[in-house]
mmCIF file of C-alpha atoms in Angstrom:
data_model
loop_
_atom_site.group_PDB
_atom_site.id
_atom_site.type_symbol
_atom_site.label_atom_id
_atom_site.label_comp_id
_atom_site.label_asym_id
_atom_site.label_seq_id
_atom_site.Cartn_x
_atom_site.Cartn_y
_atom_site.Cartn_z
ATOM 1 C CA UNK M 281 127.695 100.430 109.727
ATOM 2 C CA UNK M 282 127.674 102.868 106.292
ATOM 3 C CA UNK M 283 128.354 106.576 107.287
ATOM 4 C CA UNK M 284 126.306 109.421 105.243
ATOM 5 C CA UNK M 285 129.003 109.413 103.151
ATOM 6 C CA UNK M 286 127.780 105.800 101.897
ATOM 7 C CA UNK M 287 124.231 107.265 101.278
ATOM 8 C CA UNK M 288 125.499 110.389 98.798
ATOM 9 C CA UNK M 289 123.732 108.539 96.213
ATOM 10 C CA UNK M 290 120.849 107.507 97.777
ATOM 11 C CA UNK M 291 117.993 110.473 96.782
ATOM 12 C CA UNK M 292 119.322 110.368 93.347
ATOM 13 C CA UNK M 293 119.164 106.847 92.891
ATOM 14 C CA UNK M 294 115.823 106.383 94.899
ATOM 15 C CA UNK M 295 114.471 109.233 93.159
ATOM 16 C CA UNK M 296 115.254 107.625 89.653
ATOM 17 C CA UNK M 297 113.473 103.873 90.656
ATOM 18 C CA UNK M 298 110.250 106.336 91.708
ATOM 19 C CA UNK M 299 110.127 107.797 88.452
ATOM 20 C CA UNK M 300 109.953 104.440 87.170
ATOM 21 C CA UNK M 301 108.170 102.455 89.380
ATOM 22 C CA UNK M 302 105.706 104.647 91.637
ATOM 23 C CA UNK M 303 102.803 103.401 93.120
ATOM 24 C CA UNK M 304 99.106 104.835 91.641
ATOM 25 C CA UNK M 305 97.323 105.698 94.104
ATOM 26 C CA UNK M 306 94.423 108.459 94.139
ATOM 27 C CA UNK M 307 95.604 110.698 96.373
ATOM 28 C CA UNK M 308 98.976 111.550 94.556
ATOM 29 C CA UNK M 309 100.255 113.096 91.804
ATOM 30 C CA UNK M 310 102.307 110.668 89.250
ATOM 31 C CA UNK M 311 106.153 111.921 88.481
ATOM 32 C CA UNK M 312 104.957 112.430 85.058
ATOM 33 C CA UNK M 313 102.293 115.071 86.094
ATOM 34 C CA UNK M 314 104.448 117.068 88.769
ATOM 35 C CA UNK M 315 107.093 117.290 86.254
ATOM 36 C CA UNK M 316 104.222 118.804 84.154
ATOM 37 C CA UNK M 317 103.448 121.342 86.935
ATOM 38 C CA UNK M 318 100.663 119.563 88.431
ATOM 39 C CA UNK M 319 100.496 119.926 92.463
ATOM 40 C CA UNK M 320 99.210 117.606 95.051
ATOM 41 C CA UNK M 321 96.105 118.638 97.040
ATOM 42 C CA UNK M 322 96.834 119.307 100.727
ATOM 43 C CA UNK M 323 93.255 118.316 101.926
ATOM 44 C CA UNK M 324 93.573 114.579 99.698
ATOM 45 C CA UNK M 325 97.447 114.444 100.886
ATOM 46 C CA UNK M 326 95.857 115.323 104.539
ATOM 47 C CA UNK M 327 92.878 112.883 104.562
ATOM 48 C CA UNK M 328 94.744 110.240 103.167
ATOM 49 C CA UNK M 329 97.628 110.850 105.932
ATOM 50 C CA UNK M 330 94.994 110.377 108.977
ATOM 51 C CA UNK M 331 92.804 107.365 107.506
ATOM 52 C CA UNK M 332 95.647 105.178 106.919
ATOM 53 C CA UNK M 333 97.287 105.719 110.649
ATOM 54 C CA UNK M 334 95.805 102.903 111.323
ATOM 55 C CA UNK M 335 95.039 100.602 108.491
ATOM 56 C CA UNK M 336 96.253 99.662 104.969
ATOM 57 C CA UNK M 337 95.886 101.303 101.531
ATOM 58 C CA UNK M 338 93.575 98.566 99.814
ATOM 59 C CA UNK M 339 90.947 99.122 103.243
ATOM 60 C CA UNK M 340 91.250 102.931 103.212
ATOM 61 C CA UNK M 341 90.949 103.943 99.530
ATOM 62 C CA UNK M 342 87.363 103.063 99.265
ATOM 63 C CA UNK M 343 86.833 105.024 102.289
ATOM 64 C CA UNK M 344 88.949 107.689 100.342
ATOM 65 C CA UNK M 345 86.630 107.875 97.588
ATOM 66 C CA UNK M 346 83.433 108.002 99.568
ATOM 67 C CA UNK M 347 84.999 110.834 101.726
ATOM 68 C CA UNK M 348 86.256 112.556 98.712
ATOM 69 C CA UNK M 349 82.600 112.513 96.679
ATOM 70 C CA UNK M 350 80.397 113.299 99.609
ATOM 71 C CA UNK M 351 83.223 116.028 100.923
ATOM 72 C CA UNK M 352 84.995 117.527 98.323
ATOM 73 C CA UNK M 353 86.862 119.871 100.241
ATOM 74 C CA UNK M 354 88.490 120.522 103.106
ATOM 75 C CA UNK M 355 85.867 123.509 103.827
ATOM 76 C CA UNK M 356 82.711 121.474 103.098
ATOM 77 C CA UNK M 357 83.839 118.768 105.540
ATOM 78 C CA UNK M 358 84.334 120.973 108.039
ATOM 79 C CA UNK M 359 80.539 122.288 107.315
ATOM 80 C CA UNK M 360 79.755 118.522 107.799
ATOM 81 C CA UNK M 361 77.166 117.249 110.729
ATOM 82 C CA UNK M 362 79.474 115.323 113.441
ATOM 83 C CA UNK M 363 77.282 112.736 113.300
ATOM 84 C CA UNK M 364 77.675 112.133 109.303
ATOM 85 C CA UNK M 365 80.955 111.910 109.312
ATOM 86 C CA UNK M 366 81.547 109.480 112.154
ATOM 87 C CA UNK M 367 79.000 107.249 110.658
ATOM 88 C CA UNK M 368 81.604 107.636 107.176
ATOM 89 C CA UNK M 369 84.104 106.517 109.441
ATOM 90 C CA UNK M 370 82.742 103.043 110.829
ATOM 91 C CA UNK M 371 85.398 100.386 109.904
ATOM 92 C CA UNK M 372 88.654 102.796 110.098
ATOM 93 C CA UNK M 373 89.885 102.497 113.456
ATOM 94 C CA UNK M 374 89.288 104.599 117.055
ATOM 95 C CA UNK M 375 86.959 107.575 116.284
ATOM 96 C CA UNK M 376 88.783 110.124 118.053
ATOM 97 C CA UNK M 377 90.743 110.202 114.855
ATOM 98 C CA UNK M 378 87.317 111.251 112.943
ATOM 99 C CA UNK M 379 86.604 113.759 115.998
ATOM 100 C CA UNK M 380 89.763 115.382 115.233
ATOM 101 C CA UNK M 381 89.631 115.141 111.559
ATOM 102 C CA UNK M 382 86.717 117.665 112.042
ATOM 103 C CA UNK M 383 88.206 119.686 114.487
ATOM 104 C CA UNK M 384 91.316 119.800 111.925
ATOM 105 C CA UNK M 385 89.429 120.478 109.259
ATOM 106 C CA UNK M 386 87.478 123.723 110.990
ATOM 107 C CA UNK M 387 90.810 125.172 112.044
ATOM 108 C CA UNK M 388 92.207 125.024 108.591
ATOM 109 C CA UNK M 389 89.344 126.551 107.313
ATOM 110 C CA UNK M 390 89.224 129.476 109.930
ATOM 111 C CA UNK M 391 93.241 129.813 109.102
ATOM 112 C CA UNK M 392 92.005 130.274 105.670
ATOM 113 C CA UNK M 393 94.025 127.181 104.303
ATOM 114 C CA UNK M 394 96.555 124.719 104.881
ATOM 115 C CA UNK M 395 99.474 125.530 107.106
ATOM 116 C CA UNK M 396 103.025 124.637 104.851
ATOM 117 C CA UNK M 397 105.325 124.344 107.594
ATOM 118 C CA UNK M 398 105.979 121.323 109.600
ATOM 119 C CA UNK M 399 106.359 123.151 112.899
ATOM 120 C CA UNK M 400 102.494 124.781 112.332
ATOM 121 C CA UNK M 401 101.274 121.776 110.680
ATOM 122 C CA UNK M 402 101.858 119.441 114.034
ATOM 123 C CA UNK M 403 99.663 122.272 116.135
ATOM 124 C CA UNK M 404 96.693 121.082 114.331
ATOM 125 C CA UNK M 405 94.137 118.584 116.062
ATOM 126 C CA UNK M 406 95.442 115.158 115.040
ATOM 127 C CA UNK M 407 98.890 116.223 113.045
ATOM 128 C CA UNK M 408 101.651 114.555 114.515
ATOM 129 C CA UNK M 409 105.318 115.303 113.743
ATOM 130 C CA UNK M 410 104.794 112.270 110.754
ATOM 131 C CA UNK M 411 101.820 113.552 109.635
ATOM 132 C CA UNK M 412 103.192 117.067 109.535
ATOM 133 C CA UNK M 413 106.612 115.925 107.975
ATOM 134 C CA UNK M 414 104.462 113.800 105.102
ATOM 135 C CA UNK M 415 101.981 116.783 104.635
ATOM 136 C CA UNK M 416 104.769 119.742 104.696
ATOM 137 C CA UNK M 417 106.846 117.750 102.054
ATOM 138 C CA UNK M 418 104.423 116.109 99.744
ATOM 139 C CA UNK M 419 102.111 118.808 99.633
ATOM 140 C CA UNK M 420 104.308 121.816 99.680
ATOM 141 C CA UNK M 421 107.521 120.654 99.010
ATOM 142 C CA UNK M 422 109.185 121.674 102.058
ATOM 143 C CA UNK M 423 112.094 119.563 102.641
ATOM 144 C CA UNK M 424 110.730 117.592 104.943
ATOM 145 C CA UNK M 425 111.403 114.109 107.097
ATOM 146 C CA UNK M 426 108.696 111.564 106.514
ATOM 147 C CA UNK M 427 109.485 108.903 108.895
ATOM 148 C CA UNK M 428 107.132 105.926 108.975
ATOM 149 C CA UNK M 429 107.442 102.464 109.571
ATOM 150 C CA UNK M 430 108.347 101.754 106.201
ATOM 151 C CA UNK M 431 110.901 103.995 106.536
ATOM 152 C CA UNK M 432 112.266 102.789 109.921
ATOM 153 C CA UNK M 433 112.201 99.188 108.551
ATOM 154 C CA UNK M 434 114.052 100.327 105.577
ATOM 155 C CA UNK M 435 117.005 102.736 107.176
ATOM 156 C CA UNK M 436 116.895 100.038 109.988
ATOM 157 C CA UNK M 437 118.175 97.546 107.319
ATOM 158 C CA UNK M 438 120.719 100.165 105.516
ATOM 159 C CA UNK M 439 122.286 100.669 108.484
ATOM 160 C CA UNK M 440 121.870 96.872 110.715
ATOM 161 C CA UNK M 441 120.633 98.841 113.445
ATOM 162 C CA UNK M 442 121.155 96.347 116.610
ATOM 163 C CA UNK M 443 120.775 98.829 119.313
ATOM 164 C CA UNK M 444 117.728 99.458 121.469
ATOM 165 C CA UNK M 445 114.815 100.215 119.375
ATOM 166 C CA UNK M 446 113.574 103.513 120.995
ATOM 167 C CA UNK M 447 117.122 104.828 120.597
ATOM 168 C CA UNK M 448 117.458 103.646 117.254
ATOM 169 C CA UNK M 449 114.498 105.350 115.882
ATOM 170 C CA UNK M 450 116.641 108.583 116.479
ATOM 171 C CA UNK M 451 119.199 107.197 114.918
ATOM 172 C CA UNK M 452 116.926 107.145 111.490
ATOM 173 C CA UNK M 453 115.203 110.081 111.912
ATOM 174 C CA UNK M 454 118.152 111.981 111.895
ATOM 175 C CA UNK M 455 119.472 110.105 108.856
ATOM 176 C CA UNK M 456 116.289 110.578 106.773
ATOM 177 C CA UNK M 457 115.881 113.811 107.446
ATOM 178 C CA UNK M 458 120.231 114.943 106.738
ATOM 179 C CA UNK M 459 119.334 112.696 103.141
ATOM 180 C CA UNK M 460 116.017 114.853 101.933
ATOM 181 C CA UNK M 461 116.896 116.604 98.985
ATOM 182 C CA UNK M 462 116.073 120.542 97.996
ATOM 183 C CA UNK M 463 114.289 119.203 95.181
ATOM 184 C CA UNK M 464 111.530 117.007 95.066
ATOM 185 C CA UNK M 465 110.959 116.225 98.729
ATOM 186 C CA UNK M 466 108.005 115.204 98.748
ATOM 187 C CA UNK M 467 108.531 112.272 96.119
ATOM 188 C CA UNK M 468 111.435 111.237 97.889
ATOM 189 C CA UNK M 469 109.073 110.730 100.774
ATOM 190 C CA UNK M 470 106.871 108.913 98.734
ATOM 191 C CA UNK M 471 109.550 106.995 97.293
ATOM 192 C CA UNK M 472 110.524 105.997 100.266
ATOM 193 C CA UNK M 473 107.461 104.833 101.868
ATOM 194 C CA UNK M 474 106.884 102.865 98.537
ATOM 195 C CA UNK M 475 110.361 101.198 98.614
ATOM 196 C CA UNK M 476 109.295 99.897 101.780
ATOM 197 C CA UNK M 477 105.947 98.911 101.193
ATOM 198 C CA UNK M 478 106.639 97.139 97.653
ATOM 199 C CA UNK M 479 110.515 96.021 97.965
ATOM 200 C CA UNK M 480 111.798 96.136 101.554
ATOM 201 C CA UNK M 481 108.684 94.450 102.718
ATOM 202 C CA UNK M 482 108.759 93.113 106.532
ATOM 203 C CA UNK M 483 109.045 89.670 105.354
ATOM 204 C CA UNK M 484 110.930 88.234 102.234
ATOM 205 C CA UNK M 485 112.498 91.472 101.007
ATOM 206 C CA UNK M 486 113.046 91.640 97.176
ATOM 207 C CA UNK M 487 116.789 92.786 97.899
ATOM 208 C CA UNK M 488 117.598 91.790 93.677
ATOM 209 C CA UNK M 489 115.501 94.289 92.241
ATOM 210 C CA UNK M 490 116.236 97.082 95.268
ATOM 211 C CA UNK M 491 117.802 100.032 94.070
ATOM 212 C CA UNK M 492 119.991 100.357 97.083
ATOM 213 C CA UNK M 493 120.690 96.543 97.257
ATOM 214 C CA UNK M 494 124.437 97.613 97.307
ATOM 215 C CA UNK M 495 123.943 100.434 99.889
ATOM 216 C CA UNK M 496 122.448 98.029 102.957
ATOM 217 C CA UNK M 497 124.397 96.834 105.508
ATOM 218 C CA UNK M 498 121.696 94.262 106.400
ATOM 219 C CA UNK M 499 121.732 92.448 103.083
ATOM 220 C CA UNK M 500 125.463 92.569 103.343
ATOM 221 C CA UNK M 501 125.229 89.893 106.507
ATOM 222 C CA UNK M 502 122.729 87.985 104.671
ATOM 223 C CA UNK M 503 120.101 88.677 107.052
ATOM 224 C CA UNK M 504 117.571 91.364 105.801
ATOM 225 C CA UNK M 505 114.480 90.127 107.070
ATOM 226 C CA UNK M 506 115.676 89.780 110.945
ATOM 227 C CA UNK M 507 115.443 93.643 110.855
ATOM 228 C CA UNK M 508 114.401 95.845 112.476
ATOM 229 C CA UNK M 509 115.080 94.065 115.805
ATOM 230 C CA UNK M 510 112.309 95.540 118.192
ATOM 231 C CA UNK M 511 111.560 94.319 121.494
ATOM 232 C CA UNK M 512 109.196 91.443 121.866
ATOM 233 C CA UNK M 513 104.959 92.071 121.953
ATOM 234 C CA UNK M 514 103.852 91.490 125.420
ATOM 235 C CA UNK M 515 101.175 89.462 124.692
ATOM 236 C CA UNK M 516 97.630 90.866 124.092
ATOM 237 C CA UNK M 517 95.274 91.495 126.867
ATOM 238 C CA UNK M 518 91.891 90.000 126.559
ATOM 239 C CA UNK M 519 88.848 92.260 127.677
ATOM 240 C CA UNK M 520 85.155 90.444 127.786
ATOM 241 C CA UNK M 521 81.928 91.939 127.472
ATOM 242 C CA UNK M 522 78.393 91.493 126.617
ATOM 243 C CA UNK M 523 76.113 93.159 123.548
ATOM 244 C CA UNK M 524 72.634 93.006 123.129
ATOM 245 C CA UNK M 525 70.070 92.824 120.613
ATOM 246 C CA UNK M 526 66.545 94.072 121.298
ATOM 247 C CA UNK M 527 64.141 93.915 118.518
ATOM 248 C CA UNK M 528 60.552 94.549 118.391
ATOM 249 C CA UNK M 529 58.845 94.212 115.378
ATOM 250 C CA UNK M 530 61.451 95.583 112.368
ATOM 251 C CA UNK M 531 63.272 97.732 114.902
ATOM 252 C CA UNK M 532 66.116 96.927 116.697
ATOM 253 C CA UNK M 533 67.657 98.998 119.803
ATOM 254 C CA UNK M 534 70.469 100.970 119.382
ATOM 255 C CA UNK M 535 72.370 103.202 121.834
ATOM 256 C CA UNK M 536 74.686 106.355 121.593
ATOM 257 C CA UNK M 537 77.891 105.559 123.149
ATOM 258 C CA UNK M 538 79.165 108.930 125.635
ATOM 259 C CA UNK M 539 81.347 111.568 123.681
ATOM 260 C CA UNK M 540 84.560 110.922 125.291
ATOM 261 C CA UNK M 541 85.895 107.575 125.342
ATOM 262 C CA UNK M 542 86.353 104.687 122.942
ATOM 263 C CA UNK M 543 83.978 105.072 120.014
ATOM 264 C CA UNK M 544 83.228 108.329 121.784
ATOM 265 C CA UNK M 545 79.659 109.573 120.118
ATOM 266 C CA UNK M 546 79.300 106.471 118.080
ATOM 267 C CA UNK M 547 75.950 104.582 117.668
ATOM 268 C CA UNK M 548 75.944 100.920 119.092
ATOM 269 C CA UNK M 549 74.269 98.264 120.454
ATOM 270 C CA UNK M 550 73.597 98.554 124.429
ATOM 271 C CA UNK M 551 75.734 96.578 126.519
ATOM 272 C CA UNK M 552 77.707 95.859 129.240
ATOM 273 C CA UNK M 553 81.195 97.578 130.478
ATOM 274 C CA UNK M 554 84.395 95.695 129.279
ATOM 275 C CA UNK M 555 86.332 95.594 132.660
ATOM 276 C CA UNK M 556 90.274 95.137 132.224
ATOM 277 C CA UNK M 557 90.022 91.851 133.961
ATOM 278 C CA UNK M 558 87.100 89.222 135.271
ATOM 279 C CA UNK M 559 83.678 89.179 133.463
ATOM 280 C CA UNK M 560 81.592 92.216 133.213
ATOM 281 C CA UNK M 561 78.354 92.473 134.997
ATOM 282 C CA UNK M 562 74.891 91.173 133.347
ATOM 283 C CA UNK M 563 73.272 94.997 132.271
ATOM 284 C CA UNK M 564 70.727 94.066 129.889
ATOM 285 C CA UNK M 565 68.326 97.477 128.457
ATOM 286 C CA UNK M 566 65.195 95.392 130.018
ATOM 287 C CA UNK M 567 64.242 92.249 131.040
ATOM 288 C CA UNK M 568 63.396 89.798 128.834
ATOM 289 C CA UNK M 569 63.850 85.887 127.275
ATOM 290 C CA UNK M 570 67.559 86.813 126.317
ATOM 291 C CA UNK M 571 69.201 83.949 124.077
ATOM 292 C CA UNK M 572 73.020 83.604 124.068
ATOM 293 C CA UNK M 573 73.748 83.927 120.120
ATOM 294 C CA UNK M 574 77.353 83.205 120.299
ATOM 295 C CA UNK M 575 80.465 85.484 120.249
ATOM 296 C CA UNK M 576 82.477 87.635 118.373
ATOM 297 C CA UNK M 577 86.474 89.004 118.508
ATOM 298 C CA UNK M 578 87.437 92.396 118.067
ATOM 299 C CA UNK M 579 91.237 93.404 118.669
ATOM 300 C CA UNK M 580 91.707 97.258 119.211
ATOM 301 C CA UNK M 581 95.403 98.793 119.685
ATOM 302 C CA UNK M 582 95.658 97.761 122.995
ATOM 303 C CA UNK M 583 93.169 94.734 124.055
ATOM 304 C CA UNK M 584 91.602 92.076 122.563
ATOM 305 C CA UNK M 585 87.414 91.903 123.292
ATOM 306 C CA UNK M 586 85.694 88.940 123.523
ATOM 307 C CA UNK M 587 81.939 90.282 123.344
ATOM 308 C CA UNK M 588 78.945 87.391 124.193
ATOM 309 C CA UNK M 589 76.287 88.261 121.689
ATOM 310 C CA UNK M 590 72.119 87.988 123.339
ATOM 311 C CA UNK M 591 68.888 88.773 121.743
ATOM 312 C CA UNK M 592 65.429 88.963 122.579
ATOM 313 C CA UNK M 593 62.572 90.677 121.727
ATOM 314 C CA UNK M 594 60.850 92.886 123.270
ATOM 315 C CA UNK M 595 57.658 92.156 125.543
ATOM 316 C CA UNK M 596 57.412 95.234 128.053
ATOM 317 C CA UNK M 597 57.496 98.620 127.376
ATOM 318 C CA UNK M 598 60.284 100.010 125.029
ATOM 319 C CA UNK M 599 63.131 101.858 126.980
ATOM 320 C CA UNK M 600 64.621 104.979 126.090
ATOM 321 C CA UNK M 601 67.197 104.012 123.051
ATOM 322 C CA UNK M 602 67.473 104.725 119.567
ATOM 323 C CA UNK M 603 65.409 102.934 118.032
ATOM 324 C CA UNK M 604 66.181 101.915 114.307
ATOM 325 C CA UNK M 605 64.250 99.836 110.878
ATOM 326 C CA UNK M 606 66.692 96.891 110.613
ATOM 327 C CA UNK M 607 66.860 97.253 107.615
ATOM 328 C CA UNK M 608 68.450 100.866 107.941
ATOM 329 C CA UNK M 609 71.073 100.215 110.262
ATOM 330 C CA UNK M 610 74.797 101.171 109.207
ATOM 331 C CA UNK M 611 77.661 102.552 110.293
ATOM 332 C CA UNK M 612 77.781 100.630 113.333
ATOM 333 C CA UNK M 613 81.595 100.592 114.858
ATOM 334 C CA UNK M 614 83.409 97.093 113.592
ATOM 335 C CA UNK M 615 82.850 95.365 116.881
ATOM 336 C CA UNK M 616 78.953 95.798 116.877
ATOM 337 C CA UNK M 617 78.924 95.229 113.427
ATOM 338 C CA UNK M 618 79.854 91.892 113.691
ATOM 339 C CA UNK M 619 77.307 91.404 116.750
ATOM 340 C CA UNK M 620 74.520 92.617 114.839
ATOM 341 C CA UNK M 621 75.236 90.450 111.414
ATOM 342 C CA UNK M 622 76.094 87.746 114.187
ATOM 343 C CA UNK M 623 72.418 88.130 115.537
ATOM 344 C CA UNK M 624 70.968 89.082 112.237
ATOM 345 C CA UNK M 625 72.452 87.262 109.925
ATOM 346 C CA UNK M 626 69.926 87.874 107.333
ATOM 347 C CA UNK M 627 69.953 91.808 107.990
#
């Protein structure tokens, strides 16, 4: 395995392929620019930082944008209605994420700004020691460890890493963070991240154009892409459940899920609990002709859901619910978005 001693080279040289080859994206700041004096904006370095925790940059940018127009600042979404920016958030993964992007976003504004430091960053409501690492070096230039999965994969191929994978992790850590330069720390952890995301990909890595081709010990054995050797996926668990569509007239039935909880506060469609194993019990809103539509897959972090899709419409008296135009209903959470187009297809 290299020593550090192998990796002297390695800011310089990774530093050099950024200038050349980094990624446009529309929360950063090009090379070009910061070399011009222009400095990233903690709140879009911040915001872009807790919507892609869980998904990728072509699904989050939109959501970037919209966020960005409607909410400028960090201090007018923190003026924001709860309820308007969970709706903004439908589609990007478990809401307590949005719940504490609000609480983040009032404590920043009562502190008057940002934090710069990774040590008060991670304090904040949803900053973990990534976040606060990406934030404290891109934004503020503190020299900073950014250690993603791009970056694991990567220093997990520089260095073969074979060992157990928890272990190993502190193994790279320490590495990235002994290797981040005084200057420009915050583009090395961009570079980084973008080596990994455009070169040192999980599968077929483009070692011939990789700046540190001759640094990795991986390439060296001729087997880049069996790295990083994690432990095996235990296989997804599969959670079943039942949603239901009540309509009467234009209106359709809609529910608002408890605060705490998986899509904590969001609006839904009533339904049934999703017990962790067997088949939930019936609990339809009222009784009624209810016709099985079909079903619909959903796969959160840790289960799979299987939800049974029924409709009917209404023939008693309406119970307590929100009731909502058809035409007007959005920012349903993924799952019952796809029960709803799956009932209403023409919606």
């Amino acid at each position: 395995m290299p020593g550090k001693r192998s990796f002297k080279e390695l800011p310089s040289r990774l530093l050099a392929w950024y200038d050349q080859h980094a990624r446009d994206l529309p929360w950063r700041v090009s090379p070009a620019d910061r070399a011009l004096g222009k400095r990233p904006d903690p709140y879009r370095i911040w915001l872009s930082e807790i919507m892609l925790q869980q998904t990728t940059i072509p699904h989050g940018t939109p959501y970037f944008h919209a966020f960005t127009q409607r909410w400028p600042t960090v201090e007018a979404l923190a003026n924001s209605r709860d309820e308007e920016v969970m709706t903004a958030w439908a589609g990007l993964g478990y809401y307590a994420r949005a719940r504490n992007l609000l609480k983040c976003a009032r404590e920043v504004v009562a502190l008057g700004g940002f934090p710069e430091t990774e040590k008060t960053l991670v304090k904040l409501p949803g900053i973990g020691p990534y976040t606060a690492g990406a934030i404290a070096a891109i934004a503020f230039d503190q020299q900073a460890a950014a250690v993603d999965g791009n970056v694991d994969r990567v220093f997990a191929r520089l260095l073969a890493l074979k060992g157990e994978w928890a272990e190993e992790k502190k193994v790279i850590a320490a590495e990235v963070r002994a290797l981040v330069p005084e200057k420009r720390p915050g583009e090395f952890a961009e570079a980084l991240m973008d080596l990994g995301a455009t070169i040192c990909t999980p599968t077929r890595p483009n070692c011939l154009i990789c700046p540190l081709a001759d640094m990795c010990a991986a390439r060296a054995e001729g087997e880049p892409d069996t790295y990083p050797r994690k432990p095996a996926k235990a296989a997804t668990k599969v959670r079943h459940g039942v949603a239901y569509v009540l309509l009467e007239g234009d209106e359709v039935m809609l529910v608002r899920r408890p605060d705490k909880g998986l899509l904590g506060g969001m609006l839904a469609l009533p339904g049934t609990e999703w017990p962790k194993s067997g088949m939930p019990d019936e609990a339809p809103p009222v009784e009624a002709n209810w016709e099985t539509i079909g079903e619909v897959r959903h796969v959160f972090t840790h289960f799979a859901l299987i939800l049974t899709v029924k409709r009917a419409r209404l023939t008693a008296k309406r119970p307590d619910g929100v009731w909502t135009p058809i035409r007007d209903v959005e920012g349903l959470p993924s799952v019952f978005a796809k029960a709803f187009r799956l009932a209403l297809p023409e919606a």
